[in-house]
JSON list of C-alpha atoms in Angstrom, two decimals:
[
{"chain": "A", "resi": 1, "resn": "GLY", "atom": "CA", "xyz": [7.63, -8.92, 10.94]},
{"chain": "A", "resi": 2, "resn": "CYS", "atom": "CA", "xyz": [10.63, -11.02, 10.17]},
{"chain": "A", "resi": 3, "resn": "SER", "atom": "CA", "xyz": [12.96, -8.09, 9.86]},
{"chain": "A", "resi": 4, "resn": "VAL", "atom": "CA", "xyz": [11.85, -6.67, 13.21]},
{"chain": "A", "resi": 5, "resn": "ALA", "atom": "CA", "xyz": [12.28, -10.07, 14.84]},
{"chain": "A", "resi": 6, "resn": "PHE", "atom": "CA", "xyz": [15.87, -10.19, 13.43]},
{"chain": "A", "resi": 7, "resn": "THR", "atom": "CA", "xyz": [16.56, -6.68, 14.75]},
{"chain": "A", "resi": 8, "resn": "MET", "atom": "CA", "xyz": [15.22, -7.69, 18.25]},
{"chain": "A", "resi": 9, "resn": "GLN", "atom": "CA", "xyz": [17.49, -10.75, 18.20]},
{"chain": "A", "resi": 10, "resn": "GLN", "atom": "CA", "xyz": [20.48, -8.48, 17.33]},
{"chain": "A", "resi": 11, "resn": "MET", "atom": "CA", "xyz": [19.66, -6.15, 20.15]},
{"chain": "A", "resi": 12, "resn": "GLN", "atom": "CA", "xyz": [19.12, -8.96, 22.76]},
{"chain": "A", "resi": 13, "resn": "GLN", "atom": "CA", "xyz": [22.38, -10.68, 21.83]},
{"chain": "A", "resi": 14, "resn": "MET", "atom": "CA", "xyz": [24.29, -7.37, 21.57]},
{"chain": "A", "resi": 15, "resn": "LEU", "atom": "CA", "xyz": [25.30, -8.17, 17.95]},
{"chain": "A", "resi": 16, "resn": "GLU", "atom": "CA", "xyz": [26.45, -5.74, 15.22]},
{"chain": "A", "resi": 17, "resn": "GLU", "atom": "CA", "xyz": [23.52, -4.32, 13.40]},
{"chain": "A", "resi": 18, "resn": "LYS", "atom": "CA", "xyz": [23.02, -6.07, 10.04]},
{"chain": "A", "resi": 19, "resn": "CYS", "atom": "CA", "xyz": [20.55, -6.09, 7.14]},
{"chain": "A", "resi": 20, "resn": "PRO", "atom": "CA", "xyz": [17.87, -8.64, 7.94]},
{"chain": "A", "resi": 21, "resn": "PHE", "atom": "CA", "xyz": [17.86, -9.90, 4.28]},
{"chain": "A", "resi": 22, "resn": "CYS", "atom": "CA", "xyz": [21.53, -9.99, 3.15]},
{"chain": "A", "resi": 23, "resn": "ARG", "atom": "CA", "xyz": [23.13, -10.06, 6.66]},
{"chain": "A", "resi": 24, "resn": "LYS", "atom": "CA", "xyz": [25.67, -7.42, 5.64]},
{"chain": "A", "resi": 25, "resn": "PRO", "atom": "CA", "xyz": [26.36, -4.41, 7.92]},
{"chain": "A", "resi": 26, "resn": "VAL", "atom": "CA", "xyz": [23.65, -1.83, 7.74]},
{"chain": "A", "resi": 27, "resn": "PRO", "atom": "CA", "xyz": [24.59, 0.80, 5.12]},
{"chain": "A", "resi": 28, "resn": "THR", "atom": "CA", "xyz": [24.94, 4.42, 5.98]},
{"chain": "A", "resi": 29, "resn": "GLU", "atom": "CA", "xyz": [22.42, 6.96, 4.66]},
{"chain": "A", "resi": 30, "resn": "GLU", "atom": "CA", "xyz": [24.75, 7.99, 1.87]},
{"chain": "A", "resi": 31, "resn": "GLU", "atom": "CA", "xyz": [25.30, 4.31, 0.90]},
{"chain": "A", "resi": 32, "resn": "ASN", "atom": "CA", "xyz": [21.44, 3.86, 0.91]},
{"chain": "A", "resi": 33, "resn": "ILE", "atom": "CA", "xyz": [20.97, 6.77, -1.43]},
{"chain": "A", "resi": 34, "resn": "ARG", "atom": "CA", "xyz": [23.80, 5.61, -3.73]},
{"chain": "A", "resi": 35, "resn": "TYR", "atom": "CA", "xyz": [22.32, 2.04, -3.79]},
{"chain": "A", "resi": 36, "resn": "ARG", "atom": "CA", "xyz": [18.74, 3.37, -4.47]},
{"chain": "A", "resi": 37, "resn": "MET", "atom": "CA", "xyz": [20.05, 5.55, -7.38]},
{"chain": "A", "resi": 38, "resn": "LYS", "atom": "CA", "xyz": [21.85, 2.53, -8.74]},
{"chain": "A", "resi": 39, "resn": "ARG", "atom": "CA", "xyz": [18.67, 0.52, -8.59]},
{"chain": "A", "resi": 40, "resn": "ILE", "atom": "CA", "xyz": [16.75, 3.45, -10.24]},
{"chain": "A", "resi": 41, "resn": "GLU", "atom": "CA", "xyz": [19.16, 3.54, -13.07]},
{"chain": "A", "resi": 42, "resn": "ALA", "atom": "CA", "xyz": [18.49, -0.24, -13.44]},
{"chain": "A", "resi": 43, "resn": "ASN", "atom": "CA", "xyz": [14.76, 0.52, -13.80]},
{"chain": "A", "resi": 44, "resn": "ASP", "atom": "CA", "xyz": [13.83, -1.17, -10.44]},
{"chain": "A", "resi": 45, "resn": "PRO", "atom": "CA", "xyz": [10.16, -0.12, -10.09]},
{"chain": "A", "resi": 46, "resn": "VAL", "atom": "CA", "xyz": [10.25, -0.32, -6.33]},
{"chain": "A", "resi": 47, "resn": "ALA", "atom": "CA", "xyz": [13.32, 1.82, -5.99]},
{"chain": "A", "resi": 48, "resn": "ILE", "atom": "CA", "xyz": [11.77, 4.42, -8.36]},
{"chain": "A", "resi": 49, "resn": "ARG", "atom": "CA", "xyz": [8.56, 4.42, -6.30]},
{"chain": "A", "resi": 50, "resn": "VAL", "atom": "CA", "xyz": [10.44, 4.86, -3.07]},
{"chain": "A", "resi": 51, "resn": "GLU", "atom": "CA", "xyz": [12.22, 7.81, -4.56]},
{"chain": "A", "resi": 52, "resn": "GLY", "atom": "CA", "xyz": [8.77, 9.08, -5.42]},
{"chain": "A", "resi": 53, "resn": "ASP", "atom": "CA", "xyz": [7.78, 8.63, -1.76]},
{"chain": "A", "resi": 54, "resn": "LYS", "atom": "CA", "xyz": [10.84, 10.57, -0.65]},
{"chain": "A", "resi": 55, "resn": "GLN", "atom": "CA", "xyz": [10.05, 13.48, -3.11]},
{"chain": "A", "resi": 56, "resn": "GLU", "atom": "CA", "xyz": [6.41, 13.53, -1.98]},
{"chain": "A", "resi": 57, "resn": "THR", "atom": "CA", "xyz": [7.53, 13.66, 1.70]},
{"chain": "A", "resi": 58, "resn": "LYS", "atom": "CA", "xyz": [9.74, 16.64, 0.86]},
{"chain": "A", "resi": 59, "resn": "GLY", "atom": "CA", "xyz": [6.71, 18.29, -0.78]},
{"chain": "A", "resi": 60, "resn": "ASP", "atom": "CA", "xyz": [8.12, 18.16, -4.32]},
{"chain": "A", "resi": 61, "resn": "TYR", "atom": "CA", "xyz": [4.89, 16.68, -5.89]},
{"chain": "A", "resi": 62, "resn": "GLN", "atom": "CA", "xyz": [6.07, 17.32, -9.46]},
{"chain": "A", "resi": 63, "resn": "LYS", "atom": "CA", "xyz": [9.16, 15.04, -8.98]},
{"chain": "A", "resi": 64, "resn": "ALA", "atom": "CA", "xyz": [6.99, 12.53, -7.01]},
{"chain": "A", "resi": 65, "resn": "PHE", "atom": "CA", "xyz": [4.66, 12.37, -9.95]},
{"chain": "A", "resi": 66, "resn": "GLU", "atom": "CA", "xyz": [7.48, 11.74, -12.35]},
{"chain": "A", "resi": 67, "resn": "TYR", "atom": "CA", "xyz": [8.92, 8.86, -10.27]},
{"chain": "A", "resi": 68, "resn": "TYR", "atom": "CA", "xyz": [5.48, 7.39, -9.60]},
{"chain": "A", "resi": 69, "resn": "THR", "atom": "CA", "xyz": [4.62, 7.54, -13.32]},
{"chain": "A", "resi": 70, "resn": "ARG", "atom": "CA", "xyz": [7.79, 5.81, -14.17]},
{"chain": "A", "resi": 71, "resn": "ALA", "atom": "CA", "xyz": [7.32, 3.14, -11.56]},
{"chain": "A", "resi": 72, "resn": "ALA", "atom": "CA", "xyz": [3.68, 2.56, -12.69]},
{"chain": "A", "resi": 73, "resn": "GLU", "atom": "CA", "xyz": [4.79, 2.15, -16.25]},
{"chain": "A", "resi": 74, "resn": "LEU", "atom": "CA", "xyz": [7.12, -0.48, -14.99]},
{"chain": "A", "resi": 75, "resn": "GLY", "atom": "CA", "xyz": [4.16, -2.28, -13.31]},
{"chain": "A", "resi": 76, "resn": "ASP", "atom": "CA", "xyz": [4.43, -1.12, -9.73]},
{"chain": "A", "resi": 77, "resn": "VAL", "atom": "CA", "xyz": [0.95, -1.44, -8.25]},
{"chain": "A", "resi": 78, "resn": "GLU", "atom": "CA", "xyz": [1.61, 0.92, -5.26]},
{"chain": "A", "resi": 79, "resn": "ALA", "atom": "CA", "xyz": [2.84, 3.55, -7.68]},
{"chain": "A", "resi": 80, "resn": "HIS", "atom": "CA", "xyz": [-0.56, 3.43, -9.39]},
{"chain": "A", "resi": 81, "resn": "PHE", "atom": "CA", "xyz": [-2.24, 3.96, -6.04]},
{"chain": "A", "resi": 82, "resn": "MET", "atom": "CA", "xyz": [0.08, 6.83, -5.22]},
{"chain": "A", "resi": 83, "resn": "LEU", "atom": "CA", "xyz": [-0.65, 8.51, -8.62]},
{"chain": "A", "resi": 84, "resn": "ALA", "atom": "CA", "xyz": [-4.38, 8.14, -7.92]},
{"chain": "A", "resi": 85, "resn": "GLY", "atom": "CA", "xyz": [-3.83, 10.16, -4.68]},
{"chain": "A", "resi": 86, "resn": "LEU", "atom": "CA", "xyz": [-1.85, 12.87, -6.55]},
{"chain": "A", "resi": 87, "resn": "TYR", "atom": "CA", "xyz": [-4.59, 13.15, -9.16]},
{"chain": "A", "resi": 88, "resn": "HIS", "atom": "CA", "xyz": [-7.26, 13.29, -6.44]},
{"chain": "A", "resi": 89, "resn": "ASN", "atom": "CA", "xyz": [-5.51, 16.08, -4.59]},
{"chain": "A", "resi": 90, "resn": "GLY", "atom": "CA", "xyz": [-4.11, 17.98, -7.62]},
{"chain": "A", "resi": 91, "resn": "GLN", "atom": "CA", "xyz": [-0.56, 17.63, -6.30]},
{"chain": "A", "resi": 92, "resn": "GLY", "atom": "CA", "xyz": [2.21, 17.83, -9.03]},
{"chain": "A", "resi": 93, "resn": "VAL", "atom": "CA", "xyz": [-0.54, 17.49, -11.59]},
{"chain": "A", "resi": 94, "resn": "GLU", "atom": "CA", "xyz": [-3.95, 19.01, -12.17]},
{"chain": "A", "resi": 95, "resn": "GLU", "atom": "CA", "xyz": [-6.94, 17.30, -10.45]},
{"chain": "A", "resi": 96, "resn": "ASP", "atom": "CA", "xyz": [-8.25, 14.72, -12.88]},
{"chain": "A", "resi": 97, "resn": "ARG", "atom": "CA", "xyz": [-10.98, 12.29, -11.75]},
{"chain": "A", "resi": 98, "resn": "VAL", "atom": "CA", "xyz": [-10.60, 10.14, -14.85]},
{"chain": "A", "resi": 99, "resn": "GLN", "atom": "CA", "xyz": [-6.92, 9.58, -14.28]},
{"chain": "A", "resi": 100, "resn": "LYS", "atom": "CA", "xyz": [-7.56, 9.07, -10.55]},
{"chain": "A", "resi": 101, "resn": "ILE", "atom": "CA", "xyz": [-9.99, 6.23, -11.40]},
{"chain": "A", "resi": 102, "resn": "HIS", "atom": "CA", "xyz": [-7.70, 4.81, -14.12]},
{"chain": "A", "resi": 103, "resn": "HIS", "atom": "CA", "xyz": [-4.84, 4.45, -11.57]},
{"chain": "A", "resi": 104, "resn": "LEU", "atom": "CA", "xyz": [-7.15, 3.08, -8.82]},
{"chain": "A", "resi": 105, "resn": "GLU", "atom": "CA", "xyz": [-8.35, 0.46, -11.30]},
{"chain": "A", "resi": 106, "resn": "GLU", "atom": "CA", "xyz": [-4.76, -0.46, -12.27]},
{"chain": "A", "resi": 107, "resn": "ALA", "atom": "CA", "xyz": [-3.79, -0.81, -8.58]},
{"chain": "A", "resi": 108, "resn": "ALA", "atom": "CA", "xyz": [-6.91, -2.80, -7.81]},
{"chain": "A", "resi": 109, "resn": "ILE", "atom": "CA", "xyz": [-6.35, -5.18, -10.68]},
{"chain": "A", "resi": 110, "resn": "GLY", "atom": "CA", "xyz": [-2.83, -5.66, -9.29]},
{"chain": "A", "resi": 111, "resn": "GLY", "atom": "CA", "xyz": [-4.30, -6.58, -5.87]},
{"chain": "A", "resi": 112, "resn": "HIS", "atom": "CA", "xyz": [-4.11, -3.43, -3.97]},
{"chain": "A", "resi": 113, "resn": "PRO", "atom": "CA", "xyz": [-6.93, -3.58, -1.37]},
{"chain": "A", "resi": 114, "resn": "SER", "atom": "CA", "xyz": [-6.99, 0.09, -0.53]},
{"chain": "A", "resi": 115, "resn": "ALA", "atom": "CA", "xyz": [-7.43, 0.88, -4.22]},
{"chain": "A", "resi": 116, "resn": "ARG", "atom": "CA", "xyz": [-10.22, -1.61, -4.48]},
{"chain": "A", "resi": 117, "resn": "CYS", "atom": "CA", "xyz": [-11.97, -0.09, -1.55]},
{"chain": "A", "resi": 118, "resn": "GLY", "atom": "CA", "xyz": [-11.44, 3.39, -3.04]},
{"chain": "A", "resi": 119, "resn": "LEU", "atom": "CA", "xyz": [-13.13, 2.11, -6.31]},
{"chain": "A", "resi": 120, "resn": "GLY", "atom": "CA", "xyz": [-16.08, 1.09, -4.08]},
{"chain": "A", "resi": 121, "resn": "PHE", "atom": "CA", "xyz": [-16.34, 4.67, -2.80]},
{"chain": "A", "resi": 122, "resn": "GLN", "atom": "CA", "xyz": [-16.27, 6.03, -6.37]},
{"chain": "A", "resi": 123, "resn": "GLU", "atom": "CA", "xyz": [-19.00, 3.63, -7.42]},
{"chain": "A", "resi": 124, "resn": "TYR", "atom": "CA", "xyz": [-21.04, 4.44, -4.35]},
{"chain": "A", "resi": 125, "resn": "ASP", "atom": "CA", "xyz": [-20.63, 8.21, -5.11]},
{"chain": "A", "resi": 126, "resn": "ASN", "atom": "CA", "xyz": [-21.82, 7.48, -8.63]},
{"chain": "A", "resi": 127, "resn": "GLY", "atom": "CA", "xyz": [-24.97, 5.75, -7.36]},
{"chain": "A", "resi": 128, "resn": "ASN", "atom": "CA", "xyz": [-23.67, 2.23, -8.38]},
{"chain": "A", "resi": 129, "resn": "ILE", "atom": "CA", "xyz": [-24.27, 0.69, -4.99]},
{"chain": "A", "resi": 130, "resn": "GLU", "atom": "CA", "xyz": [-24.18, -2.92, -6.17]},
{"chain": "A", "resi": 131, "resn": "ARG", "atom": "CA", "xyz": [-20.79, -2.44, -7.81]},
{"chain": "A", "resi": 132, "resn": "ALA", "atom": "CA", "xyz": [-19.54, -0.55, -4.77]},
{"chain": "A", "resi": 133, "resn": "VAL", "atom": "CA", "xyz": [-20.56, -3.54, -2.49]},
{"chain": "A", "resi": 134, "resn": "LYS", "atom": "CA", "xyz": [-18.74, -5.94, -4.91]},
{"chain": "A", "resi": 135, "resn": "HIS", "atom": "CA", "xyz": [-15.48, -3.86, -4.59]},
{"chain": "A", "resi": 136, "resn": "TRP", "atom": "CA", "xyz": [-15.73, -3.71, -0.81]},
{"chain": "A", "resi": 137, "resn": "ILE", "atom": "CA", "xyz": [-16.26, -7.53, -0.65]},
{"chain": "A", "resi": 138, "resn": "ILE", "atom": "CA", "xyz": [-13.27, -8.04, -2.81]},
{"chain": "A", "resi": 139, "resn": "ALA", "atom": "CA", "xyz": [-11.17, -5.71, -0.60]},
{"chain": "A", "resi": 140, "resn": "ALA", "atom": "CA", "xyz": [-12.43, -7.53, 2.50]},
{"chain": "A", "resi": 141, "resn": "THR", "atom": "CA", "xyz": [-11.30, -10.90, 1.02]},
{"chain": "A", "resi": 142, "resn": "GLN", "atom": "CA", "xyz": [-7.83, -9.31, 0.73]},
{"chain": "A", "resi": 143, "resn": "GLY", "atom": "CA", "xyz": [-7.92, -8.53, 4.54]},
{"chain": "A", "resi": 144, "resn": "TYR", "atom": "CA", "xyz": [-8.72, -4.76, 4.25]},
{"chain": "A", "resi": 145, "resn": "ASP", "atom": "CA", "xyz": [-10.31, -3.50, 7.47]},
{"chain": "A", "resi": 146, "resn": "GLY", "atom": "CA", "xyz": [-11.80, -0.47, 6.01]},
{"chain": "A", "resi": 147, "resn": "SER", "atom": "CA", "xyz": [-14.08, -2.37, 3.58]},
{"chain": "A", "resi": 148, "resn": "ILE", "atom": "CA", "xyz": [-15.45, -4.44, 6.48]},
{"chain": "A", "resi": 149, "resn": "LYS", "atom": "CA", "xyz": [-16.46, -1.20, 8.25]},
{"chain": "A", "resi": 150, "resn": "LYS", "atom": "CA", "xyz": [-18.25, 0.03, 5.07]},
{"chain": "A", "resi": 151, "resn": "LEU", "atom": "CA", "xyz": [-19.92, -3.40, 4.55]},
{"chain": "A", "resi": 152, "resn": "MET", "atom": "CA", "xyz": [-21.21, -3.35, 8.12]},
{"chain": "A", "resi": 153, "resn": "ASP", "atom": "CA", "xyz": [-22.53, 0.23, 7.60]},
{"chain": "A", "resi": 154, "resn": "GLU", "atom": "CA", "xyz": [-24.29, -0.90, 4.51]},
{"chain": "A", "resi": 155, "resn": "PHE", "atom": "CA", "xyz": [-25.65, -3.98, 6.32]},
{"chain": "A", "resi": 156, "resn": "ARG", "atom": "CA", "xyz": [-27.17, -1.75, 8.90]},
{"chain": "A", "resi": 157, "resn": "SER", "atom": "CA", "xyz": [-28.73, 0.26, 6.13]},
{"chain": "A", "resi": 158, "resn": "GLY", "atom": "CA", "xyz": [-30.19, -2.90, 4.55]},
{"chain": "A", "resi": 159, "resn": "ILE", "atom": "CA", "xyz": [-28.07, -2.71, 1.43]},
{"chain": "A", "resi": 160, "resn": "VAL", "atom": "CA", "xyz": [-25.79, -5.68, 2.17]},
{"chain": "A", "resi": 161, "resn": "SER", "atom": "CA", "xyz": [-27.45, -9.03, 3.01]},
{"chain": "A", "resi": 162, "resn": "LYS", "atom": "CA", "xyz": [-26.63, -10.99, 6.25]},
{"chain": "A", "resi": 163, "resn": "ASP", "atom": "CA", "xyz": [-25.25, -13.85, 4.08]},
{"chain": "A", "resi": 164, "resn": "ASP", "atom": "CA", "xyz": [-22.96, -11.54, 1.94]},
{"chain": "A", "resi": 165, "resn": "LEU", "atom": "CA", "xyz": [-21.72, -9.88, 5.20]},
{"chain": "A", "resi": 166, "resn": "ALA", "atom": "CA", "xyz": [-21.11, -13.11, 6.85]},
{"chain": "A", "resi": 167, "resn": "ALA", "atom": "CA", "xyz": [-19.15, -14.48, 3.79]},
{"chain": "A", "resi": 168, "resn": "ALA", "atom": "CA", "xyz": [-17.11, -11.25, 3.64]},
{"chain": "A", "resi": 169, "resn": "LEU", "atom": "CA", "xyz": [-16.22, -11.51, 7.34]},
{"chain": "A", "resi": 170, "resn": "ARG", "atom": "CA", "xyz": [-15.08, -15.14, 6.92]},
{"chain": "A", "resi": 171, "resn": "ALA", "atom": "CA", "xyz": [-12.96, -14.33, 3.82]},
{"chain": "A", "resi": 172, "resn": "HIS", "atom": "CA", "xyz": [-11.54, -11.30, 5.67]},
{"chain": "A", "resi": 173, "resn": "GLN", "atom": "CA", "xyz": [-10.62, -13.29, 8.72]},
{"chain": "A", "resi": 174, "resn": "ALA", "atom": "CA", "xyz": [-9.04, -16.03, 6.52]},
{"chain": "A", "resi": 175, "resn": "ALA", "atom": "CA", "xyz": [-6.90, -13.43, 4.81]},
{"chain": "A", "resi": 176, "resn": "VAL", "atom": "CA", "xyz": [-5.84, -11.90, 8.19]},
{"chain": "A", "resi": 177, "resn": "ASP", "atom": "CA", "xyz": [-5.05, -15.35, 9.60]},
{"chain": "A", "resi": 178, "resn": "ALA", "atom": "CA", "xyz": [-2.89, -16.22, 6.59]},
{"chain": "A", "resi": 179, "resn": "THR", "atom": "CA", "xyz": [-0.52, -13.34, 7.47]},
{"chain": "A", "resi": 180, "resn": "LYS", "atom": "CA", "xyz": [-0.11, -14.41, 11.18]},
{"chain": "A", "resi": 181, "resn": "SER", "atom": "CA", "xyz": [3.26, -15.69, 12.36]},
{"chain": "A", "resi": 182, "resn": "PRO", "atom": "CA", "xyz": [5.10, -15.75, 15.58]},
{"chain": "A", "resi": 183, "resn": "GLN", "atom": "CA", "xyz": [7.64, -13.27, 14.15]},
{"chain": "A", "resi": 184, "resn": "ARG", "atom": "CA", "xyz": [4.79, -10.77, 13.29]},
{"chain": "A", "resi": 185, "resn": "LYS", "atom": "CA", "xyz": [3.38, -11.22, 16.78]},
{"chain": "A", "resi": 186, "resn": "ALA", "atom": "CA", "xyz": [6.72, -10.51, 18.30]},
{"chain": "A", "resi": 187, "resn": "ALA", "atom": "CA", "xyz": [7.20, -7.52, 15.99]},
{"chain": "A", "resi": 188, "resn": "GLU", "atom": "CA", "xyz": [3.70, -6.04, 16.96]},
{"chain": "A", "resi": 189, "resn": "GLU", "atom": "CA", "xyz": [4.66, -6.51, 20.66]},
{"chain": "A", "resi": 190, "resn": "TYR", "atom": "CA", "xyz": [8.01, -4.86, 20.12]},
{"chain": "A", "resi": 191, "resn": "SER", "atom": "CA", "xyz": [6.61, -1.93, 18.20]},
{"chain": "A", "resi": 192, "resn": "SER", "atom": "CA", "xyz": [3.86, -1.28, 20.79]},
{"chain": "A", "resi": 193, "resn": "ASP", "atom": "CA", "xyz": [6.43, -0.90, 23.62]}
]
């Protein structure tokens, strides 16, 4: 949100394009690559994961797996989530349900709401409905919309109580409200144009 608001300000005032964080001129693509590689050499887990994303986008799942694994070993929660996806789809690695769940658990423990919701689906598929609902409630309290949809489905089926659904909805709304700002609103309006 803030970076989009900064970019909008630059455009409106006809200013030179600069990085919203360091305020230096925006680097070229070559400079970006050089900087990312420097950060990778310094064992920056985010830079390593981003390189994994780039490799996955190119279709090189083996390289993506290697970068995600390295980033996950350095504690990057998103890298664990991405590894779960590779294990699920058998991309760059053989399909492995145990490893998929391991990486979903690591990501969920680190606060990744999509991973938490995914664990809910795993538990649901295993017949552990109560545990599935607990995972979805936790994901809802983190502001994850997909878990609210699933909780509502289970409420209609009689599995989730009215009180549990209401508490999850309140917690979800509180999490969503906590992320609101005038800059984010401006960014949303800007990106919808």
